[in-house]
XYZ file of C-alpha atoms in Angstrom:
411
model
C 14.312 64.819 27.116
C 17.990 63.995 25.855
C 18.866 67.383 26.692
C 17.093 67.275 30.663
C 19.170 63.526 31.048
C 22.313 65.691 30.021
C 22.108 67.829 32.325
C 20.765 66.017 35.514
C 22.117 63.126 34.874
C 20.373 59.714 35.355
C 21.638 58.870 38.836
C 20.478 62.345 39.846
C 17.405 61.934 38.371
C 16.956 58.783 40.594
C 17.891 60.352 43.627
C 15.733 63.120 43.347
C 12.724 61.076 42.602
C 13.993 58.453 45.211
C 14.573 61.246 47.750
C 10.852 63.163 47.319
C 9.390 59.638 47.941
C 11.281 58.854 50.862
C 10.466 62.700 52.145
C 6.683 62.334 51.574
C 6.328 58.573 53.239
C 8.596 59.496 56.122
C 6.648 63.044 56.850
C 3.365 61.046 56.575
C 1.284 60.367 59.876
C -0.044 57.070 59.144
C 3.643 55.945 58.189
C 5.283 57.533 61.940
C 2.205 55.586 64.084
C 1.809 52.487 61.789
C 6.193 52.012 62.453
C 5.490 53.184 66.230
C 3.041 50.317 66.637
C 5.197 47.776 65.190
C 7.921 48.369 67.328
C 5.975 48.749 70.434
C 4.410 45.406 69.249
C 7.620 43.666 68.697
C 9.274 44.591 71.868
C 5.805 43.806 74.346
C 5.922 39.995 72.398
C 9.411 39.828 73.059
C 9.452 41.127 76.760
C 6.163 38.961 77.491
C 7.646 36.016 76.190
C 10.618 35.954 77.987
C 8.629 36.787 81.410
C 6.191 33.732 80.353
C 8.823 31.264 79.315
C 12.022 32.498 80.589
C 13.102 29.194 81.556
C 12.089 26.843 84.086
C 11.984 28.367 88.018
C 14.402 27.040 90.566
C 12.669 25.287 92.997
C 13.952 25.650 96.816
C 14.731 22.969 99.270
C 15.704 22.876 102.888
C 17.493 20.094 104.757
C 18.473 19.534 108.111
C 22.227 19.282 109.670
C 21.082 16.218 110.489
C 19.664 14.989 107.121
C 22.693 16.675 105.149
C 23.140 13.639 103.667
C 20.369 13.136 101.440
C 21.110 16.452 99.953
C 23.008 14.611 97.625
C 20.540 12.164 96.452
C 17.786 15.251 96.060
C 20.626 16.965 93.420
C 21.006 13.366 91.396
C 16.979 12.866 91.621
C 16.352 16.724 90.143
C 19.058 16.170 87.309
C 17.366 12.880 86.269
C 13.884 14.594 85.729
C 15.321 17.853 84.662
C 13.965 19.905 87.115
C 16.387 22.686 88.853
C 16.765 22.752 92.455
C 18.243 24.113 95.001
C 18.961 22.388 98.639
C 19.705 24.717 101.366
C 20.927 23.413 105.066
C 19.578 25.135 107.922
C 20.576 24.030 111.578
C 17.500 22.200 112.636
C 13.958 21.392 112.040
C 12.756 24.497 113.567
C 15.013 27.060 111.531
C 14.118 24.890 108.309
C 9.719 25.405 109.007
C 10.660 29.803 109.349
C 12.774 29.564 106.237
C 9.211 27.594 104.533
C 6.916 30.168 106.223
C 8.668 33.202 105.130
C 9.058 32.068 101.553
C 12.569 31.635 101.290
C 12.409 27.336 100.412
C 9.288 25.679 99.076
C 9.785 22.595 101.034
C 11.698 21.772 104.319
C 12.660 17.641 103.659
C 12.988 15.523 106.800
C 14.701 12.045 107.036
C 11.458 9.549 108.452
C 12.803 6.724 110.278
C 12.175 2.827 108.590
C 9.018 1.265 108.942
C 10.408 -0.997 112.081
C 11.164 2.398 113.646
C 15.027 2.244 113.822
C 16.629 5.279 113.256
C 18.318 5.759 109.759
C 18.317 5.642 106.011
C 15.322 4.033 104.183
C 12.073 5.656 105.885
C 11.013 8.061 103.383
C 10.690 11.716 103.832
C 8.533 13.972 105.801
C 7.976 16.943 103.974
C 6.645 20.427 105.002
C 5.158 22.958 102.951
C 3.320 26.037 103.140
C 0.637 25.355 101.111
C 1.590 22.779 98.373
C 4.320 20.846 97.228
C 3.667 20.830 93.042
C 4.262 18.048 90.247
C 7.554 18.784 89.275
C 9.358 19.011 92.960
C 6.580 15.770 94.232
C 8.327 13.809 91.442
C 12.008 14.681 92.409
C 11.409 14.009 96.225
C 9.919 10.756 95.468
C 12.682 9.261 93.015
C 15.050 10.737 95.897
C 12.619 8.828 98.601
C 12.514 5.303 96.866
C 16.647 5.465 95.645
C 16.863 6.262 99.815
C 14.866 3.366 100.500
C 17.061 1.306 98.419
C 20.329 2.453 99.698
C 18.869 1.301 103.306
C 17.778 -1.923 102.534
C 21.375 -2.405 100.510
C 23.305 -1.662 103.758
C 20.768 -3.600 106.028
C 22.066 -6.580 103.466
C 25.036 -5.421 103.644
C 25.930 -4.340 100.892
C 27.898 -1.729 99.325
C 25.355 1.311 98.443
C 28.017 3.495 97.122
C 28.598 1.084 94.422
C 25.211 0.023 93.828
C 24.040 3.705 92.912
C 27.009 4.110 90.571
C 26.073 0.804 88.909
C 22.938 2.509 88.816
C 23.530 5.786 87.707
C 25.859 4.443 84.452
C 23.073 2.022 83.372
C 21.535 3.405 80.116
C 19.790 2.985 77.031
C 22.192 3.468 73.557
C 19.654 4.233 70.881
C 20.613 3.422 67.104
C 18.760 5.281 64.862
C 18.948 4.058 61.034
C 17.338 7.232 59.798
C 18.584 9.968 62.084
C 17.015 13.506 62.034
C 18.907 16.847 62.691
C 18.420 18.240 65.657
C 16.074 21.900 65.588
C 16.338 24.692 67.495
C 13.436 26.110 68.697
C 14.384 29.513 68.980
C 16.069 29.387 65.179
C 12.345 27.973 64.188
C 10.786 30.933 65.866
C 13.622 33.445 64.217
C 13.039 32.027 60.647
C 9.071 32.259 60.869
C 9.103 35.657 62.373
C 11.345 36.864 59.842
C 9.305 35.406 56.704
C 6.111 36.807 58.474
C 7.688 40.372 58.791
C 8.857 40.477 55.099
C 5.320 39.272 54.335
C 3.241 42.165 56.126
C 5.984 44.778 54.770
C 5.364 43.675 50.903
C 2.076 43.681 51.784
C 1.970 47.025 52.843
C 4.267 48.670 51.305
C 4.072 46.921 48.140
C 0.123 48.380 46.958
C 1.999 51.872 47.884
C 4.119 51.600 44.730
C 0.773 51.157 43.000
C -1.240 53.572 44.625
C 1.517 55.993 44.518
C 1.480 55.416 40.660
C -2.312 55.887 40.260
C -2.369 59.563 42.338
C 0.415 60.901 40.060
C -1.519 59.629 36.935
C -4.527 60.501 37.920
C -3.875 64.235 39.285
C -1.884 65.054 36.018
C 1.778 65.280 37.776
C 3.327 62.097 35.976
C 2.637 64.501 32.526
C 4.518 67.166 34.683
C 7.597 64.611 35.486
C 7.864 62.918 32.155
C 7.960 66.204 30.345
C 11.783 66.353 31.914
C 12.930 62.954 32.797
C 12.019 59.426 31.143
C 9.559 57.101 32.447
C 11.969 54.359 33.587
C 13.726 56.812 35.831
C 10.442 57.654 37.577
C 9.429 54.317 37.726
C 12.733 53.117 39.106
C 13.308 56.245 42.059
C 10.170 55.408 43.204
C 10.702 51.960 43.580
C 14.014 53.116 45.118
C 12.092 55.442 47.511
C 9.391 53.380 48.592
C 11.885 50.785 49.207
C 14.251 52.943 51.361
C 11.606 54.039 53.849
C 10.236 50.108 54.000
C 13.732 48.381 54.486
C 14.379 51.166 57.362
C 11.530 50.258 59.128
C 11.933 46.711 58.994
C 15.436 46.902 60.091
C 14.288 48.962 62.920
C 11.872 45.943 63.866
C 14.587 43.391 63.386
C 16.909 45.219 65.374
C 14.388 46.318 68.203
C 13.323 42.768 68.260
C 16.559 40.442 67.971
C 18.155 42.987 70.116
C 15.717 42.635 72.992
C 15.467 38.866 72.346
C 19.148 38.613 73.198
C 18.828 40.396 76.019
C 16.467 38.952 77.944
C 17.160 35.714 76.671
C 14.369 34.808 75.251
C 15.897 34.292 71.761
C 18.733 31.369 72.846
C 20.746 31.382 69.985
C 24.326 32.826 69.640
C 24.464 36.573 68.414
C 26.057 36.338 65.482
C 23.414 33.745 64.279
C 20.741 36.147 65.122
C 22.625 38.878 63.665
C 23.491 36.940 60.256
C 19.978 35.553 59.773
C 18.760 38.805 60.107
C 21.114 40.749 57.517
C 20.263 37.432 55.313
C 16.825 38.659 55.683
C 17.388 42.199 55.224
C 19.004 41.306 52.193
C 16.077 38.959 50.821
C 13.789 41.455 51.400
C 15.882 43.685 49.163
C 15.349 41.602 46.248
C 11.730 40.696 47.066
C 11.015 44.207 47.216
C 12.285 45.274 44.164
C 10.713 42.839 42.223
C 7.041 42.948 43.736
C 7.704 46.502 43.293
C 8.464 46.456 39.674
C 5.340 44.939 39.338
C 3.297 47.091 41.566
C 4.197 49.850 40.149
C 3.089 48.446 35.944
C 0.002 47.347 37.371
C -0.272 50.479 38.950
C -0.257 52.743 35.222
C -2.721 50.132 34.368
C -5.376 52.126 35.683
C -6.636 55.834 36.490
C -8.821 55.768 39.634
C -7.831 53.780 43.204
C -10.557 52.195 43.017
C -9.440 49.648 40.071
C -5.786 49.426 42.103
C -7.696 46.000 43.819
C -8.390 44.637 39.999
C -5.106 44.578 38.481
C -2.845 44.060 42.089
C -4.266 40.744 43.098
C -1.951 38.345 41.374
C 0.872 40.350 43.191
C -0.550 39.944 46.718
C -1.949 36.339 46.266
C 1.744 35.487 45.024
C 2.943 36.852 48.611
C 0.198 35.235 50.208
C 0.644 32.180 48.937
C 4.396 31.295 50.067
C 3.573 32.634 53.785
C 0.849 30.603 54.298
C 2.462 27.254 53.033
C 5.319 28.684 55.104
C 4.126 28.474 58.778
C 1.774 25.324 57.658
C 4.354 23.264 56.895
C 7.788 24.388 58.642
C 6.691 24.156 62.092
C 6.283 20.437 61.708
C 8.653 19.572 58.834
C 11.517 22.203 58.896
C 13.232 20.174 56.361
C 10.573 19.789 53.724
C 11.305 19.047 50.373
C 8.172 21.124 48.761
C 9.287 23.798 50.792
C 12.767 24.085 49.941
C 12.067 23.446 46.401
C 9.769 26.603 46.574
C 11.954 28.684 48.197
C 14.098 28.803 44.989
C 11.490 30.159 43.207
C 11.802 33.518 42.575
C 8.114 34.595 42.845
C 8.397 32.533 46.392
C 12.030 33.244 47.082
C 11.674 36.427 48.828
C 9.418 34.764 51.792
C 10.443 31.136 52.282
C 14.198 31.106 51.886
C 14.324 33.932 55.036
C 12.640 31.481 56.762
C 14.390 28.152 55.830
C 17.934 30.079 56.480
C 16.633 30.939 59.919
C 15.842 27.113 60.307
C 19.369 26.109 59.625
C 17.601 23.954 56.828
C 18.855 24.973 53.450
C 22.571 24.369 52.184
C 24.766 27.062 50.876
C 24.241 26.467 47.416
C 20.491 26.738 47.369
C 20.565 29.719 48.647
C 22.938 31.112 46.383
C 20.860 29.129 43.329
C 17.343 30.870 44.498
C 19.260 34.589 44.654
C 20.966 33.746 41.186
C 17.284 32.993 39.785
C 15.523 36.100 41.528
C 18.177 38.307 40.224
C 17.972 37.275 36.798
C 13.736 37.447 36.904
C 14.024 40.845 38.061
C 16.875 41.623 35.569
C 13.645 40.307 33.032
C 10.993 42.971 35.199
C 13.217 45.769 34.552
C 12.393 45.815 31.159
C 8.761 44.128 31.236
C 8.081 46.447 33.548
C 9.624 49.218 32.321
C 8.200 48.746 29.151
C 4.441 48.411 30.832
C 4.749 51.612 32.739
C 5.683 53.740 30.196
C 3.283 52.868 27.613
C 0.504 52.800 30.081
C 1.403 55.676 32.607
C 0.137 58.115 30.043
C -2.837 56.807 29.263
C -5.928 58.234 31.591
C -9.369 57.467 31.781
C -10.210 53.773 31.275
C -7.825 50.780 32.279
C -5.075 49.665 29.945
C -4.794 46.320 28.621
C -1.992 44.565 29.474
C -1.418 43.512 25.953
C -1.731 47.068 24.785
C 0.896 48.179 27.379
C 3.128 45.592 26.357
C 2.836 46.771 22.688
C 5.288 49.906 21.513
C 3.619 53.500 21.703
């Protein structure tokens, strides 16, 4: 064995190992239509999304020469409600009922005269539709109806409505809040979860691979075949490399397909480079999380002979990534800046889901994050040689299931 290290070498070693995994997953069907799928799933929730909820419509309104006017007080009255609208001016009333029947304005908006039938300001409007008027532009005509009213009655005083409406528009309400909270972005909430959730289905799938890999090598005699030439830890380690390779590729291919079209269309409303750093802060989290579910995939893996035990002996491992996900989306969504969440998120075992999430929040500081990565990399620093140690006392052994204790123990 000496000898075989002497002349491959132990980085070769890895690399060869490492590169027949990543040859075998990457050739393999299941692997080509399962990364097809979530691509194509990725992109049609993006695209849908953004067609959905691109932002609110404009909403079109036509005025008269005549009326041009109260174009003015329509603009203030659709800022105030936050609804966007356009007013048009056509020449008269007839050119203003085309542009509603062909579709090009939702509303034509006539000046009525006062109630004492005077011409002027202060009547109300007349509007015309072609079938309905809807909440959202109802509610801007009619703040823009009753401030017109006002502005008559002001001049019929006379009064000075010009200054009135400024009066008006700088009244406010100044709001003094004793415990103030940090303002969220939606679309960083949405980034953060999405990211925690993809990490989660990856270690989930990819992470009973290591094991299951593990178990068809031990049980169709080829691990005897390998560790005749190289030593256990360097099997154990290129396929964690391997495996790892082929998942981080096709995660960053989601991230990228997704964040990508998310900037495009505008659905995701963040600047780039956040997008871009909060995913390359995931991409690196899932790194770490990898390696160290994978460490202990692949132990529990040499545990046993036959696929069928794989369920037995990876549980912990996948109720560990369950766990974290779930508290995850139940919590953040209402309380971004949870203090049971956070405090999770530097746990290593939890680490590797949460703190992807929380940095796509914008609600951890700098030196928790660097705290939680400090921890993770000394744990799996620890796995290395627990795991190590488990795989190549057990990876031998065929027929019934290992102890743990007895794997622990020295050949």
């Amino acid at each position: 064995m000496d000898e075989a290290d002497g002349e491959l070498g132990s980085w070769r070693v890895l690399r060869l190992v490492a590169g027949r995994e990543v040859g075998t997953r990457v050739r393999s069907r299941a692997f080509q239509i399962t990364t097809a799928l979530f691509v194509v799933a990725i992109a049609a929730s993006v695209l849908v999304t953004s067609a959905v909820g691109g932002g609110p419509s404009v909403r079109r309104v036509a005025v008269t020469a005549a009326d041009g006017t109260q174009a003015a007080a329509i603009g203030a009255a659709a800022r105030s409600l936050g609804v966007d609208v356009e007013v048009r001016t056509y020449a008269d009333a007839t050119a203003g009922r085309q542009a509603v029947l062909d579709g090009d304005v939702d509303a034509l908006v006539l000046a009525a005269p006062p109630a004492g039938g005077a011409a002027g300001t202060g009547g109300g409007y007349r509007v015309v539709v072609d079938s309905e008027l809807g909440d959202s532009l109802t509610s801007v005509l009619t703040v823009a109806a009753r401030q017109a009213a006002l502005e008559g009655q002001i001049s019929a005083l006379g009064g000075d409505p010009a200054t009135v409406g400024q009066a008006v528009a700088t009244a406010g309400v100044a709001v003094t809040a004793l415990r103030p909270q940090p303002e969220r972005d939606s679309a960083r909430l949405v980034l953060g979860l999405l990211a925690g959730g993809l990490i989660y289905i990856s270690l989930l799938i990819f992470g009973p691979v290591v094991a299951q890999s593990v178990i068809e090598e031990k049980t169709s005699r080829v691990v005897e075949l390998l560790l005749a030439v190289i030593r256990p830890w360097q099997l154990m380690a290129g396929k964690v490399l391997g495996i790892g390779v082929v998942a981080l590729g096709q995660l960053a291919l989601i991230g990228a397909v997704g964040v990508g079209l998310g900037l495009a269309t505008g659905g995701l409303d963040i600047p780039a480079g956040v997008a871009v750093g909060s995913v390359a802060l995931a991409l690196l989290w899932y790194l770490v999380g990898f390696a160290m579910y994978a460490l202990m995939f692949a132990a529990a893996g040499a545990l046993v002979s036959r696929q069928e035990d794989a369920g037995g002996v990876t549980a912990p491992m996948i109720a560990m990534i369950l766990i974290p996900y779930v508290l995850g989306i139940s919590v953040l969504p209402s309380s971004p800046d949870s203090g049971l969440i956070l405090a999770l998120a530097i746990v290593p075992l939890f680490a590797p889901i949460l703190m992807p999430m929380v940095i796509g929040i914008g609600s951890v500081a700098v030196w928790q994050v660097l705290v939680a990565l400090a921890l993770t990399l000394a744990w799996i620093a620890v796995l290395v040689w627990l795991a190590g140690r488990v795989y190549g006392n057990a990876v031998k052994r065929s027929g019934t299931r290992v102890a743990l204790r007895d794997a622990l123990r020295a050949a």
